[in-house]
PDB file of C-alpha atoms in Angstrom:
ATOM      1  CA  MET A  84       0.024  -0.048  -0.002  1.00  0.00           C
ATOM      2  CA  VAL A  85       2.757   2.422   0.872  1.00  0.00           C
ATOM      3  CA  GLY A  86       6.096   2.380  -0.981  1.00  0.00           C
ATOM      4  CA  GLY A  87       9.330   1.331   0.453  1.00  0.00           C
ATOM      5  CA  GLU A  88      10.612   4.928   0.376  1.00  0.00           C
ATOM      6  CA  THR A  89       8.156   5.903   3.052  1.00  0.00           C
ATOM      7  CA  ASP A  90       9.775   6.122   6.431  1.00  0.00           C
ATOM      8  CA  LEU A  91       8.375   5.700   9.898  1.00  0.00           C
ATOM      9  CA  ASN A  92       8.551   9.462  10.495  1.00  0.00           C
ATOM     10  CA  LEU A  93       6.200   9.898   7.502  1.00  0.00           C
ATOM     11  CA  MET A  94       3.922   7.343   9.127  1.00  0.00           C
ATOM     12  CA  VAL A  95       4.071   9.409  12.424  1.00  0.00           C
ATOM     13  CA  ALA A  96       2.867  12.264  10.538  1.00  0.00           C
ATOM     14  CA  LEU A  97       0.146  10.367   8.884  1.00  0.00           C
ATOM     15  CA  ARG A  98      -1.317   9.193  12.045  1.00  0.00           C
ATOM     16  CA  ALA A  99      -1.189  12.725  13.519  1.00  0.00           C
ATOM     17  CA  LEU A 100      -2.906  14.181  10.529  1.00  0.00           C
ATOM     18  CA  LEU A 101      -5.696  11.616  10.477  1.00  0.00           C
ATOM     19  CA  GLU A 102      -6.248  11.797  14.225  1.00  0.00           C
ATOM     20  CA  GLU A 103      -6.300  15.410  14.392  1.00  0.00           C
ATOM     21  CA  THR A 104      -7.780  16.309  10.964  1.00  0.00           C
ATOM     22  CA  ASN A 105      -5.779  19.661  11.301  1.00  0.00           C
ATOM     23  CA  VAL A 106      -2.347  20.414   9.864  1.00  0.00           C
ATOM     24  CA  THR A 107      -1.400  22.782  12.548  1.00  0.00           C
ATOM     25  CA  ARG A 108      -2.528  20.452  15.433  1.00  0.00           C
ATOM     26  CA  ALA A 109      -0.849  17.628  13.956  1.00  0.00           C
ATOM     27  CA  GLY A 110       2.409  19.408  13.791  1.00  0.00           C
ATOM     28  CA  GLU A 111       2.199  20.726  17.279  1.00  0.00           C
ATOM     29  CA  ARG A 112       1.541  17.169  18.468  1.00  0.00           C
ATOM     30  CA  ILE A 113       4.623  15.586  17.076  1.00  0.00           C
ATOM     31  CA  GLY A 114       6.865  18.789  17.507  1.00  0.00           C
ATOM     32  CA  VAL A 115       7.253  20.114  13.878  1.00  0.00           C
ATOM     33  CA  GLY A 116       6.037  23.276  12.231  1.00  0.00           C
ATOM     34  CA  GLN A 117       3.103  24.034  10.014  1.00  0.00           C
ATOM     35  CA  SER A 118       5.179  24.159   6.807  1.00  0.00           C
ATOM     36  CA  THR A 119       6.991  20.785   7.606  1.00  0.00           C
ATOM     37  CA  MET A 120       3.582  19.011   8.272  1.00  0.00           C
ATOM     38  CA  SER A 121       2.266  20.357   5.123  1.00  0.00           C
ATOM     39  CA  THR A 122       5.109  19.038   3.166  1.00  0.00           C
ATOM     40  CA  ALA A 123       4.469  15.677   4.913  1.00  0.00           C
ATOM     41  CA  LEU A 124       0.786  15.756   4.045  1.00  0.00           C
ATOM     42  CA  ALA A 125       1.733  16.585   0.308  1.00  0.00           C
ATOM     43  CA  ARG A 126       4.009  13.401   0.107  1.00  0.00           C
ATOM     44  CA  LEU A 127       1.294  11.447   1.704  1.00  0.00           C
ATOM     45  CA  ARG A 128      -1.151  12.517  -0.854  1.00  0.00           C
ATOM     46  CA  THR A 129       1.167  11.273  -3.389  1.00  0.00           C
ATOM     47  CA  VAL A 130       1.988   8.034  -1.871  1.00  0.00           C
ATOM     48  CA  PHE A 131      -1.837   7.098  -1.400  1.00  0.00           C
ATOM     49  CA  HIS A 132      -2.978   8.980  -4.585  1.00  0.00           C
ATOM     50  CA  ASP A 133      -5.733  10.387  -2.414  1.00  0.00           C
ATOM     51  CA  GLU A 134      -6.258  13.746  -0.756  1.00  0.00           C
ATOM     52  CA  LEU A 135      -6.577  12.184   2.683  1.00  0.00           C
ATOM     53  CA  LEU A 136      -7.990  15.386   4.207  1.00  0.00           C
ATOM     54  CA  VAL A 137     -10.516  17.611   2.433  1.00  0.00           C
ATOM     55  CA  ARG A 138     -11.835  21.008   3.306  1.00  0.00           C
ATOM     56  CA  VAL A 139     -15.485  21.123   4.328  1.00  0.00           C
ATOM     57  CA  GLY A 140     -16.337  24.686   5.222  1.00  0.00           C
ATOM     58  CA  ARG A 141     -13.855  25.929   7.628  1.00  0.00           C
ATOM     59  CA  ASP A 142     -12.728  22.430   8.847  1.00  0.00           C
ATOM     60  CA  PHE A 143     -11.106  19.343   7.253  1.00  0.00           C
ATOM     61  CA  GLU A 144     -12.675  15.892   6.999  1.00  0.00           C
ATOM     62  CA  LEU A 145     -11.301  12.537   6.267  1.00  0.00           C
ATOM     63  CA  THR A 146     -11.674  10.953   2.874  1.00  0.00           C
ATOM     64  CA  PRO A 147     -13.131   7.573   2.568  1.00  0.00           C
ATOM     65  CA  LEU A 148      -9.871   6.061   2.131  1.00  0.00           C
ATOM     66  CA  ALA A 149      -8.433   7.981   5.137  1.00  0.00           C
ATOM     67  CA  ARG A 150     -11.193   6.635   7.394  1.00  0.00           C
ATOM     68  CA  GLN A 151     -10.450   3.203   6.109  1.00  0.00           C
ATOM     69  CA  ILE A 152      -6.618   3.341   6.852  1.00  0.00           C
ATOM     70  CA  LEU A 153      -6.884   5.047  10.112  1.00  0.00           C
ATOM     71  CA  PRO A 154      -7.532   2.048  12.206  1.00  0.00           C
ATOM     72  CA  GLN A 155      -4.765   0.114  10.524  1.00  0.00           C
ATOM     73  CA  VAL A 156      -2.207   2.847  11.041  1.00  0.00           C
ATOM     74  CA  GLN A 157      -3.219   3.091  14.841  1.00  0.00           C
ATOM     75  CA  LEU A 158      -2.802  -0.558  15.187  1.00  0.00           C
ATOM     76  CA  THR A 159       0.426  -1.156  13.181  1.00  0.00           C
ATOM     77  CA  LEU A 160       2.498   1.936  13.774  1.00  0.00           C
ATOM     78  CA  PRO A 161       3.439   1.071  17.452  1.00  0.00           C
ATOM     79  CA  LEU A 162       4.341  -2.388  16.523  1.00  0.00           C
ATOM     80  CA  VAL A 163       6.609  -1.356  13.828  1.00  0.00           C
ATOM     81  CA  ALA A 164       8.314   1.234  16.031  1.00  0.00           C
ATOM     82  CA  GLN A 165       8.564  -1.323  18.808  1.00  0.00           C
ATOM     83  CA  ALA A 166      10.164  -3.847  16.224  1.00  0.00           C
ATOM     84  CA  LEU A 167      12.600  -1.053  15.149  1.00  0.00           C
ATOM     85  CA  GLY A 168      13.565  -0.231  18.734  1.00  0.00           C
ATOM     86  CA  GLN A 169      12.039   3.291  18.353  1.00  0.00           C
ATOM     87  CA  ASP A 170       9.307   2.742  20.931  1.00  0.00           C
ATOM     88  CA  SER A 171      11.021   0.880  23.809  1.00  0.00           C
ATOM     89  CA  PHE A 172      10.269   2.397  27.146  1.00  0.00           C
ATOM     90  CA  ASP A 173      12.831   2.428  29.972  1.00  0.00           C
ATOM     91  CA  PRO A 174      11.208   4.064  33.129  1.00  0.00           C
ATOM     92  CA  GLY A 175      14.732   4.939  34.520  1.00  0.00           C
ATOM     93  CA  THR A 176      15.638   7.048  31.545  1.00  0.00           C
ATOM     94  CA  SER A 177      12.427   8.041  29.856  1.00  0.00           C
ATOM     95  CA  THR A 178      11.358  11.767  29.426  1.00  0.00           C
ATOM     96  CA  ARG A 179       7.947  10.899  28.210  1.00  0.00           C
ATOM     97  CA  THR A 180       5.104  13.392  28.713  1.00  0.00           C
ATOM     98  CA  PHE A 181       1.764  11.888  29.624  1.00  0.00           C
ATOM     99  CA  THR A 182      -1.411  13.828  29.196  1.00  0.00           C
ATOM    100  CA  PHE A 183      -4.363  13.425  31.452  1.00  0.00           C
ATOM    101  CA  GLN A 184      -7.757  15.185  31.131  1.00  0.00           C
ATOM    102  CA  VAL A 185      -8.998  15.206  34.549  1.00  0.00           C
ATOM    103  CA  THR A 186     -10.803  17.448  37.148  1.00  0.00           C
ATOM    104  CA  ASP A 187      -8.709  19.219  39.909  1.00  0.00           C
ATOM    105  CA  PHE A 188     -10.463  17.126  42.358  1.00  0.00           C
ATOM    106  CA  GLY A 189      -9.355  14.081  40.267  1.00  0.00           C
ATOM    107  CA  VAL A 190      -5.558  15.353  40.503  1.00  0.00           C
ATOM    108  CA  LEU A 191      -5.843  15.576  44.150  1.00  0.00           C
ATOM    109  CA  GLU A 192      -7.234  12.160  44.577  1.00  0.00           C
ATOM    110  CA  LEU A 193      -4.694  10.632  42.290  1.00  0.00           C
ATOM    111  CA  ARG A 194      -1.724  12.451  43.831  1.00  0.00           C
ATOM    112  CA  SER A 195      -0.209   9.359  45.273  1.00  0.00           C
ATOM    113  CA  LEU A 196      -0.397   7.698  41.849  1.00  0.00           C
ATOM    114  CA  PHE A 197       1.621  10.510  40.323  1.00  0.00           C
ATOM    115  CA  ASP A 198       4.111  10.272  43.252  1.00  0.00           C
ATOM    116  CA  LEU A 199       4.549   6.570  42.423  1.00  0.00           C
ATOM    117  CA  ALA A 200       5.020   7.210  38.719  1.00  0.00           C
ATOM    118  CA  GLN A 201       7.709   9.823  39.641  1.00  0.00           C
ATOM    119  CA  ALA A 202       9.657   7.303  42.035  1.00  0.00           C
ATOM    120  CA  GLU A 203       9.745   4.716  39.310  1.00  0.00           C
ATOM    121  CA  ALA A 204      10.432   7.148  36.396  1.00  0.00           C
ATOM    122  CA  PRO A 205      11.897  10.327  37.647  1.00  0.00           C
ATOM    123  CA  GLY A 206      12.221  11.789  34.130  1.00  0.00           C
ATOM    124  CA  VAL A 207       8.659  11.347  32.982  1.00  0.00           C
ATOM    125  CA  ARG A 208       6.303  14.387  33.058  1.00  0.00           C
ATOM    126  CA  VAL A 209       2.509  14.886  33.688  1.00  0.00           C
ATOM    127  CA  ASP A 210       0.415  17.317  31.830  1.00  0.00           C
ATOM    128  CA  PHE A 211      -2.994  17.971  33.458  1.00  0.00           C
ATOM    129  CA  GLN A 212      -5.659  19.430  31.284  1.00  0.00           C
ATOM    130  CA  ARG A 213      -9.551  20.183  31.496  1.00  0.00           C
ATOM    131  CA  LEU A 214     -12.046  17.410  30.840  1.00  0.00           C
ATOM    132  CA  PRO A 215     -13.542  17.394  27.247  1.00  0.00           C
ATOM    133  CA  SER A 216     -16.111  19.986  27.268  1.00  0.00           C
ATOM    134  CA  GLU A 217     -18.119  17.652  24.813  1.00  0.00           C
ATOM    135  CA  PRO A 218     -17.766  14.256  26.174  1.00  0.00           C
ATOM    136  CA  THR A 219     -20.202  12.777  23.730  1.00  0.00           C
ATOM    137  CA  ASP A 220     -17.617  13.637  21.082  1.00  0.00           C
ATOM    138  CA  ALA A 221     -14.699  12.481  23.123  1.00  0.00           C
ATOM    139  CA  GLU A 222     -12.893  10.048  20.697  1.00  0.00           C
ATOM    140  CA  HIS A 223     -10.703  12.716  19.446  1.00  0.00           C
ATOM    141  CA  ASP A 224      -9.490  13.630  23.006  1.00  0.00           C
ATOM    142  CA  LEU A 225      -8.754   9.984  23.871  1.00  0.00           C
ATOM    143  CA  LEU A 226      -6.711   9.772  20.723  1.00  0.00           C
ATOM    144  CA  ALA A 227      -4.907  13.192  21.237  1.00  0.00           C
ATOM    145  CA  HIS A 228      -4.339  12.500  24.942  1.00  0.00           C
ATOM    146  CA  ASP A 229      -3.089   9.530  26.894  1.00  0.00           C
ATOM    147  CA  PHE A 230      -6.057   9.407  29.427  1.00  0.00           C
ATOM    148  CA  VAL A 231      -9.187  10.873  30.456  1.00  0.00           C
ATOM    149  CA  VAL A 232     -10.300  10.424  34.104  1.00  0.00           C
ATOM    150  CA  ALA A 233     -13.952  10.742  34.430  1.00  0.00           C
ATOM    151  CA  ALA A 234     -17.188   8.986  35.542  1.00  0.00           C
ATOM    152  CA  PRO A 235     -18.957   6.472  33.231  1.00  0.00           C
ATOM    153  CA  GLY A 236     -22.108   7.437  31.574  1.00  0.00           C
ATOM    154  CA  ILE A 237     -21.206  10.769  30.076  1.00  0.00           C
ATOM    155  CA  GLY A 238     -20.496   9.757  26.601  1.00  0.00           C
ATOM    156  CA  ILE A 239     -16.727   8.609  26.851  1.00  0.00           C
ATOM    157  CA  GLU A 240     -16.176   5.219  25.306  1.00  0.00           C
ATOM    158  CA  GLY A 241     -13.067   3.240  25.292  1.00  0.00           C
ATOM    159  CA  GLU A 242     -11.007   0.851  27.363  1.00  0.00           C
ATOM    160  CA  SER A 243     -11.023   1.662  31.274  1.00  0.00           C
ATOM    161  CA  ILE A 244     -10.008   0.743  34.744  1.00  0.00           C
ATOM    162  CA  GLU A 245     -11.696   2.048  37.931  1.00  0.00           C
ATOM    163  CA  VAL A 246      -9.249   4.003  40.141  1.00  0.00           C
ATOM    164  CA  PHE A 247     -11.364   5.053  43.038  1.00  0.00           C
ATOM    165  CA  ARG A 248     -14.947   5.757  44.358  1.00  0.00           C
ATOM    166  CA  ASP A 249     -16.630   8.435  46.356  1.00  0.00           C
ATOM    167  CA  GLU A 250     -20.167   9.694  47.031  1.00  0.00           C
ATOM    168  CA  TYR A 251     -21.876  13.115  46.668  1.00  0.00           C
ATOM    169  CA  VAL A 252     -22.709  15.094  49.750  1.00  0.00           C
ATOM    170  CA  VAL A 253     -23.986  18.478  50.385  1.00  0.00           C
ATOM    171  CA  VAL A 254     -21.307  21.084  51.381  1.00  0.00           C
ATOM    172  CA  ALA A 255     -22.428  24.157  53.455  1.00  0.00           C
ATOM    173  CA  ASP A 256     -21.038  26.526  56.005  1.00  0.00           C
ATOM    174  CA  ARG A 257     -20.913  25.037  59.341  1.00  0.00           C
ATOM    175  CA  ASP A 258     -23.107  27.718  60.803  1.00  0.00           C
ATOM    176  CA  ASN A 259     -25.624  27.477  58.061  1.00  0.00           C
ATOM    177  CA  PRO A 260     -29.078  26.844  59.949  1.00  0.00           C
ATOM    178  CA  VAL A 261     -30.152  24.593  57.059  1.00  0.00           C
ATOM    179  CA  VAL A 262     -27.765  21.905  58.019  1.00  0.00           C
ATOM    180  CA  ALA A 263     -28.099  22.170  61.583  1.00  0.00           C
ATOM    181  CA  GLY A 264     -28.064  18.708  63.215  1.00  0.00           C
ATOM    182  CA  GLY A 265     -26.130  17.265  60.499  1.00  0.00           C
ATOM    183  CA  ALA A 266     -28.623  16.909  57.671  1.00  0.00           C
ATOM    184  CA  ILE A 267     -30.772  19.198  55.346  1.00  0.00           C
ATOM    185  CA  SER A 268     -34.450  18.704  54.117  1.00  0.00           C
ATOM    186  CA  LEU A 269     -35.261  18.516  50.527  1.00  0.00           C
ATOM    187  CA  ASP A 270     -37.258  21.859  50.982  1.00  0.00           C
ATOM    188  CA  ASP A 271     -34.405  23.542  52.354  1.00  0.00           C
ATOM    189  CA  PHE A 272     -32.123  22.178  49.643  1.00  0.00           C
ATOM    190  CA  ALA A 273     -34.301  23.315  46.847  1.00  0.00           C
ATOM    191  CA  ALA A 274     -34.787  26.830  48.443  1.00  0.00           C
ATOM    192  CA  SER A 275     -31.022  27.635  49.085  1.00  0.00           C
ATOM    193  CA  PRO A 276     -28.864  29.264  46.884  1.00  0.00           C
ATOM    194  CA  PHE A 277     -26.760  26.837  44.988  1.00  0.00           C
ATOM    195  CA  ILE A 278     -23.205  26.707  43.495  1.00  0.00           C
ATOM    196  CA  ARG A 279     -22.295  24.272  40.830  1.00  0.00           C
ATOM    197  CA  THR A 280     -19.284  23.464  38.672  1.00  0.00           C
ATOM    198  CA  ASP A 281     -19.527  23.738  34.894  1.00  0.00           C
ATOM    199  CA  PHE A 282     -17.484  21.287  33.164  1.00  0.00           C
ATOM    200  CA  GLY A 283     -18.893  21.683  29.686  1.00  0.00           C
ATOM    201  CA  ARG A 284     -22.254  22.215  28.043  1.00  0.00           C
ATOM    202  CA  ALA A 285     -22.746  18.587  27.642  1.00  0.00           C
ATOM    203  CA  HIS A 286     -21.119  17.364  30.862  1.00  0.00           C
ATOM    204  CA  MET A 287     -23.613  16.412  33.545  1.00  0.00           C
ATOM    205  CA  THR A 288     -22.194  14.837  36.731  1.00  0.00           C
ATOM    206  CA  PRO A 289     -23.824  11.790  38.273  1.00  0.00           C
ATOM    207  CA  ALA A 290     -25.249  13.898  41.068  1.00  0.00           C
ATOM    208  CA  GLU A 291     -26.733  16.271  38.595  1.00  0.00           C
ATOM    209  CA  ARG A 292     -28.215  13.515  36.754  1.00  0.00           C
ATOM    210  CA  ARG A 293     -29.941  12.147  39.736  1.00  0.00           C
ATOM    211  CA  MET A 294     -31.380  15.456  40.545  1.00  0.00           C
ATOM    212  CA  HIS A 295     -32.782  15.961  36.980  1.00  0.00           C
ATOM    213  CA  GLU A 296     -34.301  12.556  37.249  1.00  0.00           C
ATOM    214  CA  LEU A 297     -36.009  13.519  40.545  1.00  0.00           C
ATOM    215  CA  ARG A 298     -36.964  16.890  39.085  1.00  0.00           C
ATOM    216  CA  ILE A 299     -34.930  18.766  41.729  1.00  0.00           C
ATOM    217  CA  PHE A 300     -33.776  22.042  40.090  1.00  0.00           C
ATOM    218  CA  PRO A 301     -31.997  24.162  42.657  1.00  0.00           C
ATOM    219  CA  GLU A 302     -31.611  27.835  42.181  1.00  0.00           C
ATOM    220  CA  VAL A 303     -28.016  28.239  40.724  1.00  0.00           C
ATOM    221  CA  ARG A 304     -26.481  31.576  42.085  1.00  0.00           C
ATOM    222  CA  VAL A 305     -22.758  30.786  41.431  1.00  0.00           C
ATOM    223  CA  THR A 306     -21.133  28.760  38.680  1.00  0.00           C
ATOM    224  CA  THR A 307     -17.358  27.757  38.799  1.00  0.00           C
ATOM    225  CA  SER A 308     -15.140  25.756  36.658  1.00  0.00           C
ATOM    226  CA  THR A 309     -13.242  23.949  39.408  1.00  0.00           C
ATOM    227  CA  LEU A 310     -14.380  21.642  42.069  1.00  0.00           C
ATOM    228  CA  LEU A 311     -11.696  22.569  44.532  1.00  0.00           C
ATOM    229  CA  SER A 312     -12.907  26.138  44.841  1.00  0.00           C
ATOM    230  CA  ILE A 313     -16.439  25.184  46.010  1.00  0.00           C
ATOM    231  CA  PRO A 314     -15.792  24.756  49.693  1.00  0.00           C
ATOM    232  CA  LEU A 315     -13.664  27.799  49.690  1.00  0.00           C
ATOM    233  CA  ILE A 316     -16.680  29.910  48.018  1.00  0.00           C
ATOM    234  CA  VAL A 317     -19.212  28.175  50.388  1.00  0.00           C
ATOM    235  CA  GLY A 318     -17.594  29.115  53.722  1.00  0.00           C
ATOM    236  CA  GLY A 319     -19.100  32.077  55.410  1.00  0.00           C
ATOM    237  CA  THR A 320     -22.026  32.107  52.993  1.00  0.00           C
ATOM    238  CA  ASP A 321     -25.701  30.782  52.682  1.00  0.00           C
ATOM    239  CA  LEU A 322     -24.573  28.917  49.577  1.00  0.00           C
ATOM    240  CA  ILE A 323     -24.745  25.076  49.374  1.00  0.00           C
ATOM    241  CA  GLY A 324     -23.370  22.648  46.784  1.00  0.00           C
ATOM    242  CA  VAL A 325     -23.173  18.893  45.959  1.00  0.00           C
ATOM    243  CA  VAL A 326     -19.603  17.788  45.807  1.00  0.00           C
ATOM    244  CA  PRO A 327     -17.626  14.531  46.494  1.00  0.00           C
ATOM    245  CA  SER A 328     -17.427  13.861  50.174  1.00  0.00           C
ATOM    246  CA  ARG A 329     -13.556  13.600  50.190  1.00  0.00           C
ATOM    247  CA  LEU A 330     -13.433  17.131  48.831  1.00  0.00           C
ATOM    248  CA  VAL A 331     -15.173  18.590  51.727  1.00  0.00           C
ATOM    249  CA  ARG A 332     -13.424  16.367  54.482  1.00  0.00           C
ATOM    250  CA  ARG A 333     -10.048  17.195  53.183  1.00  0.00           C
ATOM    251  CA  ASN A 334     -10.625  20.948  53.569  1.00  0.00           C
ATOM    252  CA  GLU A 335     -13.300  21.430  56.381  1.00  0.00           C
ATOM    253  CA  ALA A 336     -10.803  22.764  58.816  1.00  0.00           C
ATOM    254  CA  VAL A 337      -9.612  25.497  56.638  1.00  0.00           C
ATOM    255  CA  THR A 338     -12.905  26.305  54.841  1.00  0.00           C
ATOM    256  CA  ARG A 339     -15.070  25.834  58.025  1.00  0.00           C
ATOM    257  CA  THR A 340     -17.598  23.951  55.980  1.00  0.00           C
ATOM    258  CA  ILE A 341     -19.245  20.502  56.584  1.00  0.00           C
ATOM    259  CA  ALA A 342     -20.525  17.569  54.554  1.00  0.00           C
ATOM    260  CA  VAL A 343     -24.237  16.369  55.155  1.00  0.00           C
ATOM    261  CA  PRO A 344     -25.873  13.510  53.319  1.00  0.00           C
ATOM    262  CA  THR A 345     -28.069  14.794  50.050  1.00  0.00           C
ATOM    263  CA  PRO A 346     -31.709  14.881  50.856  1.00  0.00           C
ATOM    264  CA  PHE A 347     -32.248  12.118  48.255  1.00  0.00           C
ATOM    265  CA  GLU A 348     -30.691   8.860  47.719  1.00  0.00           C
ATOM    266  CA  THR A 349     -27.050   8.685  47.860  1.00  0.00           C
ATOM    267  CA  THR A 350     -25.340   9.070  44.702  1.00  0.00           C
ATOM    268  CA  GLU A 351     -21.999   7.334  43.759  1.00  0.00           C
ATOM    269  CA  LEU A 352     -19.034   8.856  42.129  1.00  0.00           C
ATOM    270  CA  ILE A 353     -17.140   6.266  40.231  1.00  0.00           C
ATOM    271  CA  GLN A 354     -13.810   7.482  38.649  1.00  0.00           C
ATOM    272  CA  ARG A 355     -12.390   5.593  35.793  1.00  0.00           C
ATOM    273  CA  LEU A 356      -9.178   6.055  33.826  1.00  0.00           C
ATOM    274  CA  TRP A 357     -10.100   5.803  30.141  1.00  0.00           C
ATOM    275  CA  TRP A 358      -7.858   5.454  27.140  1.00  0.00           C
ATOM    276  CA  HIS A 359      -8.194   4.611  23.246  1.00  0.00           C
ATOM    277  CA  PRO A 360      -7.629   1.212  22.023  1.00  0.00           C
ATOM    278  CA  ALA A 361      -4.960   2.876  19.617  1.00  0.00           C
ATOM    279  CA  HIS A 362      -2.713   3.374  22.422  1.00  0.00           C
ATOM    280  CA  THR A 363      -2.766  -0.241  23.650  1.00  0.00           C
ATOM    281  CA  HIS A 364       0.663  -1.236  22.061  1.00  0.00           C
ATOM    282  CA  ASP A 365       2.558   1.807  23.340  1.00  0.00           C
ATOM    283  CA  ASP A 366       5.117   0.431  25.873  1.00  0.00           C
ATOM    284  CA  ALA A 367       5.046   3.775  27.910  1.00  0.00           C
ATOM    285  CA  HIS A 368       1.279   3.772  27.849  1.00  0.00           C
ATOM    286  CA  ALA A 369       1.001   0.297  28.965  1.00  0.00           C
ATOM    287  CA  TRP A 370       3.576   1.111  31.754  1.00  0.00           C
ATOM    288  CA  MET A 371       1.389   3.856  33.126  1.00  0.00           C
ATOM    289  CA  ARG A 372      -1.748   1.719  32.714  1.00  0.00           C
ATOM    290  CA  GLY A 373      -0.050  -1.063  34.895  1.00  0.00           C
ATOM    291  CA  LEU A 374       1.196   1.233  37.436  1.00  0.00           C
ATOM    292  CA  ALA A 375      -2.526   2.670  37.823  1.00  0.00           C
ATOM    293  CA  ARG A 376      -3.974  -0.960  38.086  1.00  0.00           C
ATOM    294  CA  ARG A 377      -1.439  -1.852  40.781  1.00  0.00           C
ATOM    295  CA  TRP A 378      -2.106   1.540  42.720  1.00  0.00           C
ATOM    296  CA  ALA A 379      -6.031   0.904  42.556  1.00  0.00           C
ATOM    297  CA  ASP A 380      -5.628  -2.750  43.475  1.00  0.00           C
ATOM    298  CA  ALA A 381      -3.474  -1.862  46.600  1.00  0.00           C
ATOM    299  CA  GLY A 382      -6.235   0.551  47.580  1.00  0.00           C
ATOM    300  CA  ARG A 383      -4.205   3.657  47.119  1.00  0.00           C
ATOM    301  CA  GLY A 384      -7.440   5.249  46.047  1.00  0.00           C
ATOM    302  CA  GLU A 385      -9.141   4.590  49.417  1.00  0.00           C
ATOM    303  CA  PRO A 386      -9.939   7.729  51.598  1.00  0.00           C
ATOM    304  CA  ARG A 387      -7.401   8.698  53.960  1.00  0.00           C
TER     305      ARG A 387
END
């Protein structure tokens, strides 16, 4: 299909172009300039006798042939690189950067996993990025990043392992009268000013989904983009929010907030580590996945 003169670097460019469907992003991904990537695309078009990427409006789309060959490239390129000794991974010497799309709360809970990775591979780096704002179209994010840490049921599909669990609670200032006695009624919950985290237009947390199912729609007065900020904002106010229990308990002494049960059935938060099957044969990726499995199996994700 591809002539013998085509080298592995060109195949790396092909994968980046087909996965990113954008010349600039593909170049940034593999560390080359736009002109170099444009030259690679021109060569690939000659090799395959196909445009591969065609402009539709302001965006690019894959041609039928490009869609056909993408899974083959994703499967075979890591195997070829490994066979040529270009994809071997040595934790002691690697300077690989792993990208995680994860909440700030998730980073905090996985901190000991990242400490373990640093101990075994002191040269590796970790890049934390926001969750995909449109999880129902998350295949691109799973391809462009190593991992997404998120709850199931929000539209992210791929391979995954569970890393930890928690449950949602109501967070309030400890002197807020609606939580006197360590509980809150459904009426007080519905009438209280509410703070929520907005992860993106199509991103609904398990707790929000449960409230929608029960037709409970609190009056949102404050919206924030981070979970960690909620206890800090709630302290000293009449605001309430619904957050993972560990988030409150880790910070209650500083924020002067408390966690009380939700006035509806307890909602569990399951956090899974997701990745695209195209990463399966990447040695470095397999090492990080194995580390995460050992960390989870050892109970490192248990609340402390």
